[in-house]
Amino acid sequence: MTYKREGRKNDEPRKIIAKAGVIPRADGSGYFKIGNTEAYAAVYGPRNLFPKFKQDPKKGILRCNYNMMPFSGMGNRVRPGANRRSKEISMVTEKALAPVLDLGDYPNSVVDVFIELPQTDAGSRCAGICAASIALADAGLTMKDLVCSIAIGSINDTLLVDLDYDEEAYEGSVADIPLAVIPRTGELTLLQMDGVVDKDNLFKAFELGKKAIKIIYEVQKNALKDKYKQEASIKTGKAEDKSSAVKKEESDESKTASKEGQK
Amino acid sequence: MSELLTKDKDIVVPGEILAVGMDFLPSYGTYREGDRIIANKLGLVRIDGKVVKLISLSGRYNPKRGDTIIGNVIDLAISGWRIDTNSAYSAMLSIKDASSEYIARGADLTQYYDIGDLVVAKIVNVTSQKLVDLTMRGPGLRKLDGGRVVNVNTNKVPRVIGKAGSMVTMIKRATGCNIVVGQNGIVWVQGEPEMEICAVDAIKMIEKDSHINGLTNRIKAYLEKTTGKKIDTVEVSSQ
């Protein structure tokens, strides 16, 4: 019996909204919403890393933290704090993002990425990776490309892009394959699987994934460009005028002159 | 057969292909892969003849030799002071570079600079491991007393300074404040309390609105309104 999807096509991801620079105090931040799954990512750093034994004298390290908020689940309260699942996802997120990031200019330092999910409806690690990739670019770090991520599912051998929670919980043979891809080269940086899928379907899933990645990449790119769009009108001559870094305070004459002006 | 895929002053994201062909040269913020030049940062494209480079728009301060910064004394060591530079790396100010006067070995260092003091210092050297050395011998390099501090994005510091210092000079003239702008994004303002607030607001406005045309005129109008006096036009006004 094949599964019939309601409301959208099999190769169609849910509605995506992305933004850059949503957290003012962070060095870079991103927001990524796909369907009802929402992720915020904040990047801090490069900054000093303690404890010292964790420092790498050759390059900076990347540290990710994935966290589902207590009210983010479907019905039940998610217990706050790290658990086995969130630790694993933090680790795979780190490994999905590390291949594009070049921290060679920042020895002994750390870049912290905090991913918070206020609302989840399956596909949360993928949303987290997409948000984190926007945030890292927004933080002005050296990256060879963005990272896009999507989950491909299979229900009773029907391949579907971007499962939601109801589909993931479907009574039948369900498989879920989260992917993260470097869009320009098509390299995979994350590949996990939950459930059973045969070899043919796995390769078909990659093809579906590559198509969906293109949509996500455009959304991420536009989110970043929108934030900085207006800055394109900067008088670029000014941008290079760094020569006079510190201006000495005004000479005494002009100071007294302006004080008199006030009176 | 070389082709440019972006225009001058375009915003690009990491991974975007900027040019194809060997006639262009990759510079800051870009890399070559095969015959393509690709962005590796988020930034503004600048095409300078054959050279393609990016001007970064965001990111934290990275210490560079020759920069004049405002630092915070965070620790006293045997032979000097440790200074926070508002970046991932702290800097060392050794006693021999700390002042124009002679400081004997073993002298009480708190007599000169104590923990929590703000200093204007110049970066003399940055090693590959990002050990930063500072000097405070030089004109304008000193300890800062009183006043208040504003943090701005390092990439916006050139806007706050303006062309040949026109912007900061205008704020100084209008408010009568002493202002020191550090390349690391820390700005120190000292003057009469109301005028300090006015200068801080003007600086924040520059940081926020630097991308909108006519910045100098708007800042001028703001300063004239709040200080209630006319500003004679500063020599440089390119807007």
GROMACS .gro file of C-alpha atoms in nm, chain A residues 4 10 19 68-69 81 96 104 121 166 176 189 196 243 259:
model
   15
    4LYS     CA    1  -0.060   0.937  -0.030
   10ASN     CA    2   0.615   1.445  -0.263
   19LYS     CA    3   1.624   3.578   0.831
   68MET     CA    4   1.493   2.223   2.226
   69MET     CA    5   1.298   2.463   2.444
   81GLY     CA    6   1.916   2.082   2.958
   96ALA     CA    7   2.815   1.922   0.926
  104GLY     CA    8   4.295   2.904   1.052
  121ASP     CA    9   0.758   1.957   1.403
  166ASP     CA   10   0.258   1.327   1.163
  176ASP     CA   11   1.398   0.934   0.781
  189THR     CA   12   2.843   1.679   0.530
  196VAL     CA   13   1.499   0.096   0.678
  243SER     CA   14   4.423   5.531   0.787
  259LYS     CA   15   3.240   7.611   2.484
   0.00000   0.00000   0.00000
